[in-house]
Tab-separated table of C-alpha atoms in Angstrom:
chain	number	residue	atom	x	y	z
Q	1	ILE	CA	-0.044	-0.074	-0.066
Q	2	ARG	CA	2.826	2.384	0.903
Q	3	GLN	CA	4.595	1.655	-2.216
Q	4	ILE	CA	1.550	2.515	-4.339
Q	5	MET	CA	0.959	5.647	-2.498
Q	6	GLU	CA	4.513	6.763	-3.069
Q	7	GLU	CA	4.252	6.013	-6.802
Q	8	GLU	CA	0.915	7.763	-7.177
Q	9	LYS	CA	2.233	10.710	-5.022
Q	10	ILE	CA	-0.554	10.138	-2.655
Q	11	TYR	CA	0.334	11.921	0.712
Q	12	THR	CA	-1.858	11.233	3.599
Q	13	LEU	CA	-1.748	9.577	7.069
Q	14	LYS	CA	-5.504	8.666	7.312
Q	15	SER	CA	-7.725	6.079	5.330
Q	16	SER	CA	-11.243	4.807	5.146
Q	17	ILE	CA	-12.018	1.288	4.298
Q	18	CYS	CA	-14.888	-0.534	2.800
Q	19	PHE	CA	-15.453	-4.210	3.484
Q	20	SER	CA	-17.448	-6.344	0.916
Q	21	SER	CA	-20.949	-7.373	1.914
Q	22	GLN	CA	-19.819	-11.116	1.734
Q	23	SER	CA	-17.465	-10.419	4.769
Q	24	SER	CA	-20.384	-9.368	6.831
Q	25	PHE	CA	-23.352	-11.002	8.502
Q	26	THR	CA	-26.759	-9.105	8.215
Q	27	ARG	CA	-30.049	-9.882	9.762
Q	28	ILE	CA	-33.267	-8.385	11.062
Q	29	ILE	CA	-33.609	-8.927	14.841
Q	30	ASP	CA	-36.426	-8.127	17.166
Q	31	ILE	CA	-35.767	-5.898	20.404
Q	32	PRO	CA	-38.332	-4.412	22.831
Q	33	SER	CA	-39.514	-0.932	21.732
Q	34	ASP	CA	-38.981	0.614	25.119
Q	35	LEU	CA	-35.167	0.131	25.217
Q	36	SER	CA	-32.843	2.996	24.262
Q	37	ILE	CA	-30.102	2.450	21.747
Q	38	ASN	CA	-27.481	1.632	24.381
Q	39	GLU	CA	-29.931	-0.812	26.130
Q	40	ALA	CA	-30.569	-2.259	22.819
Q	41	PHE	CA	-26.818	-3.024	22.304
Q	42	ASN	CA	-26.767	-4.541	25.703
Q	43	TYR	CA	-29.791	-6.660	24.946
Q	44	VAL	CA	-27.948	-8.057	21.796
Q	45	ILE	CA	-24.815	-9.016	23.746
Q	46	ASP	CA	-26.568	-10.320	26.740
Q	47	PRO	CA	-26.344	-14.218	26.482
Q	48	SER	CA	-29.567	-14.539	28.572
Q	49	SER	CA	-31.712	-12.432	26.075
Q	50	PRO	CA	-34.040	-14.595	23.884
Q	51	LEU	CA	-32.428	-13.350	20.774
Q	52	GLN	CA	-31.247	-16.173	18.352
Q	53	ILE	CA	-28.245	-15.319	16.314
Q	54	PRO	CA	-26.390	-18.081	14.591
Q	55	ILE	CA	-22.943	-16.583	15.136
Q	56	PRO	CA	-20.938	-15.891	18.292
Q	57	ILE	CA	-21.919	-12.055	18.452
Q	58	ASN	CA	-19.227	-11.318	21.147
Q	59	LYS	CA	-16.389	-12.503	18.600
Q	60	THR	CA	-17.698	-9.688	16.123
Q	61	ASP	CA	-17.726	-5.968	15.737
Q	62	PHE	CA	-21.341	-5.209	15.065
Q	63	ASP	CA	-23.721	-2.376	14.894
Q	64	ILE	CA	-27.601	-2.105	15.027
Q	65	THR	CA	-30.005	0.393	13.134
Q	66	ALA	CA	-33.553	0.845	14.156
Q	67	THR	CA	-36.166	0.392	11.533
Q	68	ASN	CA	-39.731	1.650	11.317
Q	69	ILE	CA	-41.179	-1.790	11.613
Q	70	THR	CA	-42.896	-2.487	14.869
Q	71	TYR	CA	-45.336	-5.381	16.117
Q	72	ILE	CA	-46.909	-6.580	19.176
Q	73	ASN	CA	-46.343	-10.200	20.223
Q	74	SER	CA	-48.709	-12.681	21.882
Q	75	ASN	CA	-47.830	-11.236	25.321
Q	76	LYS	CA	-48.756	-7.713	24.218
Q	77	GLN	CA	-45.396	-6.467	24.308
Q	78	GLU	CA	-44.316	-4.119	21.539
Q	79	PHE	CA	-41.083	-5.074	19.563
Q	80	ARG	CA	-39.123	-2.764	17.098
Q	81	LYS	CA	-37.093	-4.642	14.191
Q	82	TYR	CA	-33.499	-3.670	14.128
Q	83	PHE	CA	-31.134	-4.159	11.272
Q	84	LEU	CA	-27.904	-5.943	12.621
Q	85	THR	CA	-24.577	-5.905	10.714
Q	86	SER	CA	-21.458	-7.699	12.011
Q	87	ILE	CA	-17.833	-8.371	10.985
Q	88	PRO	CA	-15.611	-10.981	12.615
Q	89	LYS	CA	-13.127	-9.326	14.975
Q	90	LYS	CA	-10.296	-11.373	13.162
Q	91	SER	CA	-11.011	-9.774	9.827
Q	92	MET	CA	-11.234	-6.158	11.397
Q	93	ASN	CA	-8.042	-6.865	13.289
Q	94	VAL	CA	-6.098	-7.982	10.198
Q	95	VAL	CA	-7.018	-4.756	8.187
Q	96	LEU	CA	-6.266	-2.586	11.113
Q	97	GLU	CA	-2.705	-4.306	11.429
Q	98	MET	CA	-2.259	-3.905	7.726
Q	99	LEU	CA	-3.046	-0.217	7.677
Q	100	LYS	CA	-0.750	0.249	10.726
Q	101	GLU	CA	2.189	-1.329	8.956
Q	102	ALA	CA	1.435	1.075	5.990
Q	103	GLY	CA	1.612	4.054	8.490
Q	104	LEU	CA	-2.142	4.964	7.956
Q	105	ASP	CA	-4.757	5.771	10.707
Q	106	ILE	CA	-8.215	4.556	9.973
Q	107	ILE	CA	-11.226	7.186	10.063
Q	108	THR	CA	-14.177	5.139	9.118
Q	109	ALA	CA	-14.945	1.434	8.191
Q	110	GLU	CA	-18.007	0.796	5.937
Q	111	ILE	CA	-19.621	-2.141	4.444
Q	112	GLY	CA	-20.361	-2.064	0.629
Q	113	TYR	CA	-24.080	-1.785	0.947
Q	114	THR	CA	-23.897	1.403	3.285
Q	115	CYS	CA	-21.737	3.198	0.643
Q	116	GLN	CA	-24.398	2.563	-2.138
Q	117	LEU	CA	-27.179	3.637	0.238
Q	118	ARG	CA	-25.402	6.949	0.983
Q	119	LEU	CA	-25.537	7.791	-2.933
Q	120	LEU	CA	-29.331	7.730	-2.500
Q	121	SER	CA	-29.451	9.619	0.765
Q	122	ASN	CA	-31.871	12.325	-0.673
Q	123	TYR	CA	-34.235	9.781	-1.984
Q	124	ILE	CA	-34.357	7.613	1.109
Q	125	GLN	CA	-34.801	10.656	3.354
Q	126	ARG	CA	-37.790	11.664	1.385
Q	127	LEU	CA	-39.532	8.321	1.572
Q	128	LYS	CA	-42.956	8.400	3.148
Q	129	ASN	CA	-44.651	5.753	5.339
Q	130	ASN	CA	-45.052	2.667	3.252
Q	131	GLU	CA	-42.630	3.570	0.554
Q	132	TYR	CA	-39.640	1.514	-0.142
Q	133	ILE	CA	-36.431	1.588	-2.394
Q	134	ILE	CA	-34.836	-1.531	-3.909
Q	135	ILE	CA	-31.203	-1.175	-5.105
Q	136	LEU	CA	-29.670	-3.662	-7.552
Q	137	GLU	CA	-25.878	-3.546	-7.696
Q	138	LEU	CA	-25.254	-5.494	-10.719
Q	139	LEU	CA	-21.843	-7.088	-10.359
Q	140	ASN	CA	-20.096	-9.524	-12.601
Q	141	GLU	CA	-20.195	-12.464	-9.882
Q	142	PHE	CA	-23.593	-11.779	-8.338
Q	143	THR	CA	-26.208	-9.125	-7.938
Q	144	GLN	CA	-26.607	-7.520	-4.590
Q	145	VAL	CA	-30.150	-6.531	-3.685
Q	146	ILE	CA	-30.778	-3.940	-0.877
Q	147	ILE	CA	-34.297	-3.016	0.272
Q	148	THR	CA	-34.615	0.200	2.350
Q	149	ASP	CA	-37.293	2.421	3.944
Q	150	SER	CA	-36.760	5.988	5.261
Q	151	SER	CA	-35.080	4.673	8.519
Q	152	GLY	CA	-32.401	2.589	6.600
Q	153	PRO	CA	-31.915	-0.874	5.245
Q	154	ILE	CA	-34.307	-3.889	6.071
Q	155	SER	CA	-32.795	-6.370	3.830
Q	156	VAL	CA	-29.373	-7.026	2.228
Q	157	ASN	CA	-28.972	-10.311	0.097
Q	158	ARG	CA	-27.326	-11.696	-3.067
Q	159	ILE	CA	-28.988	-13.212	-6.060
Q	160	THR	CA	-28.030	-14.133	-9.723
Q	161	SER	CA	-26.029	-12.042	-11.887
Q	162	ILE	CA	-26.595	-11.169	-15.532
Q	163	ARG	CA	-24.591	-11.204	-18.579
Q	164	ASN	CA	-21.372	-9.269	-18.145
Q	165	TYR	CA	-21.116	-5.934	-19.996
Q	166	THR	CA	-18.025	-5.419	-21.660
Q	167	SER	CA	-16.756	-1.907	-20.715
Q	168	SER	CA	-13.739	0.007	-21.717
Q	169	GLU	CA	-11.797	-1.326	-18.758
Q	170	ASP	CA	-12.610	-4.867	-19.949
Q	171	GLU	CA	-11.572	-4.125	-23.561
Q	172	ASN	CA	-8.223	-2.541	-22.240
Q	173	LEU	CA	-7.579	-5.808	-20.350
Q	174	ILE	CA	-8.484	-8.047	-23.325
Q	175	ASP	CA	-6.257	-5.935	-25.630
Q	176	SER	CA	-3.345	-6.203	-23.116
Q	177	LYS	CA	-3.720	-9.995	-22.818
Q	178	ASN	CA	-3.902	-10.393	-26.688
Q	179	LYS	CA	-0.719	-8.357	-27.078
Q	180	ASP	CA	1.012	-10.343	-24.571
Q	181	ASN	CA	-0.172	-13.451	-26.413
Q	182	ASN	CA	0.399	-11.898	-29.901
Q	183	LYS	CA	-3.220	-12.178	-30.812
Q	184	LYS	CA	-5.350	-9.787	-32.789
Q	185	SER	CA	-8.084	-8.005	-30.830
Q	186	PRO	CA	-11.534	-8.718	-32.046
Q	187	ASP	CA	-13.945	-5.973	-32.869
Q	188	GLU	CA	-15.878	-5.915	-29.606
Q	189	SER	CA	-18.458	-3.242	-30.870
Q	190	ASN	CA	-19.762	-5.512	-33.688
Q	191	GLN	CA	-20.186	-8.514	-31.202
Q	192	TYR	CA	-22.420	-6.902	-28.629
Q	193	MET	CA	-26.123	-8.108	-28.362
Q	194	GLU	CA	-28.553	-6.172	-26.403
Q	195	LEU	CA	-30.351	-7.763	-23.334
Q	196	SER	CA	-33.740	-9.175	-23.978
Q	197	GLU	CA	-36.484	-10.284	-21.499
Q	198	LEU	CA	-35.104	-13.754	-21.529
Q	199	ASP	CA	-31.742	-12.690	-20.386
Q	200	LEU	CA	-33.281	-11.161	-17.334
Q	201	LYS	CA	-35.796	-13.907	-16.631
Q	202	VAL	CA	-33.871	-15.421	-13.670
Q	203	LEU	CA	-32.819	-12.035	-12.260
Q	204	VAL	CA	-36.540	-10.844	-12.350
Q	205	LYS	CA	-37.705	-14.089	-10.777
Q	206	GLU	CA	-35.273	-14.027	-7.901
Q	207	THR	CA	-35.903	-10.233	-7.244
Q	208	LYS	CA	-39.541	-10.802	-7.037
Q	209	ARG	CA	-38.861	-13.731	-4.682
Q	210	GLU	CA	-36.606	-11.590	-2.582
Q	211	ILE	CA	-39.302	-9.004	-2.359
Q	212	ASN	CA	-42.013	-11.489	-1.530
Q	213	SER	CA	-39.893	-12.754	1.329
Q	214	VAL	CA	-39.091	-9.500	2.861
Q	215	PHE	CA	-42.729	-8.258	2.641
Q	216	LYS	CA	-44.172	-11.385	4.025
Q	217	LYS	CA	-41.751	-11.705	7.008
Q	218	ASN	CA	-42.171	-8.210	7.979
Q	219	ASN	CA	-45.942	-7.880	7.142
Q	220	LEU	CA	-45.318	-4.885	4.830
Q	221	GLU	CA	-47.296	-2.883	2.228
Q	222	GLY	CA	-46.645	0.079	0.164
Q	223	LYS	CA	-45.064	1.312	-3.003
Q	224	LEU	CA	-41.664	0.333	-4.419
Q	225	SER	CA	-39.163	1.948	-6.626
Q	226	LEU	CA	-36.019	0.369	-8.104
Q	227	TYR	CA	-32.719	1.853	-8.532
Q	228	LEU	CA	-29.909	0.230	-10.622
Q	229	ILE	CA	-25.977	0.590	-10.181
Q	230	GLY	CA	-22.982	-1.496	-10.632
Q	231	LYS	CA	-20.671	-2.304	-13.712
Q	232	ASN	CA	-23.448	-4.345	-15.376
Q	233	SER	CA	-26.013	-1.557	-15.044
Q	234	GLU	CA	-24.327	-0.198	-18.284
Q	235	HIS	CA	-26.396	-2.508	-20.526
Q	236	PRO	CA	-28.541	-0.262	-22.759
Q	237	ASN	CA	-32.392	-0.332	-22.137
Q	238	LEU	CA	-31.870	-2.282	-18.752
Q	239	THR	CA	-33.782	0.327	-16.912
Q	240	ASN	CA	-36.871	-0.051	-19.124
Q	241	LEU	CA	-36.795	-3.856	-19.093
Q	242	MET	CA	-36.570	-4.116	-15.257
Q	243	GLY	CA	-39.178	-1.459	-14.642
Q	244	LYS	CA	-41.628	-3.162	-17.095
Q	245	ALA	CA	-40.977	-6.760	-15.709
Q	246	LEU	CA	-41.113	-5.619	-11.930
Q	247	LYS	CA	-44.086	-3.094	-12.638
Q	248	MET	CA	-42.463	-0.354	-10.657
Q	249	PRO	CA	-40.561	2.999	-11.367
Q	250	SER	CA	-36.985	2.312	-12.130
Q	251	TYR	CA	-33.961	4.635	-12.388
Q	252	LEU	CA	-30.250	4.298	-13.398
Q	253	ILE	CA	-27.843	6.027	-10.994
Q	254	SER	CA	-24.841	8.201	-11.809
Q	255	PRO	CA	-22.273	8.087	-8.734
Q	256	ALA	CA	-20.358	10.862	-10.127
Q	257	ASN	CA	-23.231	13.379	-10.064
Q	258	ALA	CA	-24.560	12.223	-6.555
Q	259	ILE	CA	-25.351	15.147	-4.101
Q	260	GLY	CA	-22.140	15.984	-2.255
Q	261	VAL	CA	-19.798	15.279	-5.279
Q	262	ASP	CA	-18.275	18.408	-6.888
Q	263	ASN	CA	-15.852	17.210	-9.554
Q	264	CYS	CA	-15.184	13.476	-10.114
Q	265	ASN	CA	-12.286	12.984	-12.395
Q	266	PHE	CA	-11.439	9.619	-13.620
Q	267	ASP	CA	-10.329	7.970	-17.022
Q	268	PRO	CA	-13.374	6.147	-18.545
Q	269	LYS	CA	-10.790	4.034	-20.499
Q	270	LEU	CA	-9.572	2.583	-17.166
Q	271	ILE	CA	-12.626	2.240	-15.179
Q	272	SER	CA	-16.414	2.513	-15.554
Q	273	GLU	CA	-18.381	5.184	-13.593
Q	274	LYS	CA	-20.873	2.568	-12.549
Q	275	SER	CA	-18.024	0.686	-10.873
Q	276	LEU	CA	-17.265	3.764	-8.652
Q	277	GLY	CA	-20.402	3.654	-6.503
Q	278	ARG	CA	-18.804	2.115	-3.382
Q	279	LEU	CA	-15.747	4.404	-3.670
Q	280	VAL	CA	-17.862	7.618	-4.008
Q	281	GLY	CA	-20.231	6.519	-1.243
Q	282	LEU	CA	-17.220	5.806	1.076
Q	283	GLY	CA	-15.919	9.332	0.389
Q	284	LEU	CA	-19.348	10.860	1.058
Q	285	GLY	CA	-19.124	9.153	4.466
Q	286	LEU	CA	-16.650	11.740	5.493
Q	287	MET	CA	-19.123	14.506	5.172
Q	288	ASN	CA	-21.771	15.463	7.584
Q	289	ASP	CA	-25.162	13.921	7.072
Q	290	ASN	CA	-26.830	17.387	6.521
Q	291	GLU	CA	-24.440	18.003	3.533
Q	292	LEU	CA	-25.834	15.058	1.811
Q	293	ILE	CA	-29.528	16.082	1.917
Q	294	SER	CA	-30.631	18.727	-0.632
Q	295	LYS	CA	-32.790	21.613	1.125
Q	296	GLU	CA	-34.395	22.255	-2.275
Q	297	THR	CA	-37.952	20.935	-2.879
Q	298	SER	CA	-36.906	19.286	-6.223
Q	299	ILE	CA	-33.961	16.989	-6.081
Q	300	ASN	CA	-31.020	17.449	-8.479
Q	301	LYS	CA	-31.815	14.885	-11.202
Q	302	LEU	CA	-28.286	14.880	-12.690
Q	303	ASP	CA	-27.556	11.567	-10.721
Q	304	ILE	CA	-30.459	9.957	-12.774
Q	305	LEU	CA	-29.239	8.924	-16.177
Q	306	GLU	CA	-32.267	6.842	-17.274
Q	307	LYS	CA	-35.724	6.286	-15.961
Q	308	TYR	CA	-38.856	4.210	-16.530
Q	309	VAL	CA	-42.143	5.233	-14.852
Q	310	PRO	CA	-45.260	3.268	-15.369
Q	311	LYS	CA	-48.527	5.053	-15.989
Q	312	LYS	CA	-49.768	3.843	-12.527
Q	313	SER	CA	-47.680	2.715	-9.822
Q	314	ALA	CA	-48.635	-0.603	-8.008
Q	315	THR	CA	-49.237	-0.866	-4.430
Q	316	PHE	CA	-47.740	-4.107	-2.921
Q	317	ASN	CA	-48.541	-5.882	0.294
Q	318	SER	CA	-47.560	-9.032	2.123
Q	319	ARG	CA	-50.440	-11.071	0.672
Q	320	ASN	CA	-49.959	-10.254	-2.963
Q	321	VAL	CA	-46.707	-8.588	-3.647
Q	322	TYR	CA	-46.384	-10.916	-6.746
Q	323	ASP	CA	-48.740	-13.764	-7.483
Q	324	LYS	CA	-47.232	-17.175	-7.121
Q	325	GLN	CA	-47.884	-17.890	-10.708
Q	326	GLU	CA	-45.680	-14.877	-11.675
Q	327	THR	CA	-42.735	-15.975	-9.620
Q	328	ARG	CA	-43.031	-19.762	-10.777
Q	329	ASP	CA	-40.951	-20.742	-13.703
Q	330	SER	CA	-43.134	-20.462	-16.706
Q	331	SER	CA	-40.901	-22.181	-19.198
Q	332	VAL	CA	-42.677	-25.395	-18.714
Q	333	GLY	CA	-46.580	-25.477	-18.837
Q	334	MET	CA	-49.079	-22.961	-18.406
Q	335	ASN	CA	-49.122	-20.435	-15.407
Q	336	ILE	CA	-52.470	-21.759	-14.032
Q	337	PRO	CA	-53.142	-21.292	-10.274
Q	338	ILE	CA	-52.933	-24.539	-8.382
Q	339	ASP	CA	-56.712	-24.658	-7.467
Q	340	GLN	CA	-57.512	-24.217	-11.177
Q	341	LYS	CA	-55.060	-27.090	-12.212
Q	342	LYS	CA	-56.747	-29.355	-9.644
Q	343	GLN	CA	-60.124	-28.471	-10.979
Q	344	ALA	CA	-59.069	-29.119	-14.481
Q	345	THR	CA	-57.603	-32.399	-13.507
Q	346	GLU	CA	-60.674	-33.489	-11.748
Q	347	LEU	CA	-62.752	-32.480	-14.804
Q	348	LYS	CA	-60.486	-34.553	-17.190
Q	349	THR	CA	-60.938	-37.576	-14.859
Q	350	GLU	CA	-64.674	-37.186	-14.805
Q	351	ASN	CA	-64.797	-37.047	-18.679
Q	352	ARG	CA	-62.694	-40.090	-18.880
Q	353	THR	CA	-65.133	-41.988	-16.460
Q	354	ASP	CA	-68.032	-40.791	-18.510
């Protein structure tokens, strides 16, 4: 690290780090509503509390964030749902030791999803009751799906990825490898094929399944909007395809134009702007929260590159977020509800008997 800093003439003694979401454990937990935040922390680490967490919480560095979701249990006690995020202390200590060896002090430590959420601070802060945002970070290996309300995240999960988009950084890497192997570079521009509904079938299905799961577990209802980010969000027409498939407003985010960012200088031939989301969000974490919230009634739309807005936004609830026949694979047979299939089978049996 120190060698790279010297080569690039970066002079600093402080740093911020971003852990990948894969290195963390996240879960919604239930804590009595009458507890203060300090009491809630003690409730989590208390081995005698009824919380069931499948990891040794005392061996992790963790944080909890209160959500807007509350419920009353069978004993008529009110509970509030908190979002738990934890990282093994061993992982944190290794990073701290590495930075110490490089002569750097750590200012902040973030998880990937918190950096992405910070890019949408303005939109999240303006959410009303029963309004939710879904962020799809489209990466090569997987797609990270984040569901949040105005209080913060209520779910972070990984689902399938889509076909990789060959950006300028990929083309440069391919050219470099071909030169090393004395091969001619193919013309990538003539080989690109636009995404179709079929290409997104699995992603749409798993996104619907994730929404169904979160809404049913937490007994939610309301309106949803979708925000796309990540390297593979560069596919043309992706915003329209996803918006139509999920039946909700959809937007493509520009990290370089997020509120709080003045000038973002980078070489698009070396890295894609959509790949800068976590880095930009990490940098915004050094600012005060009120500096990330626009006081204007209309939000700066420069951070929205594309959008799809249906004529009528649907309202979803825990009973019919998406019908079962929509989330079931329709590649085989017809999408007939189970009861109708049973009736049809019985009718065929009667006809054969006659």
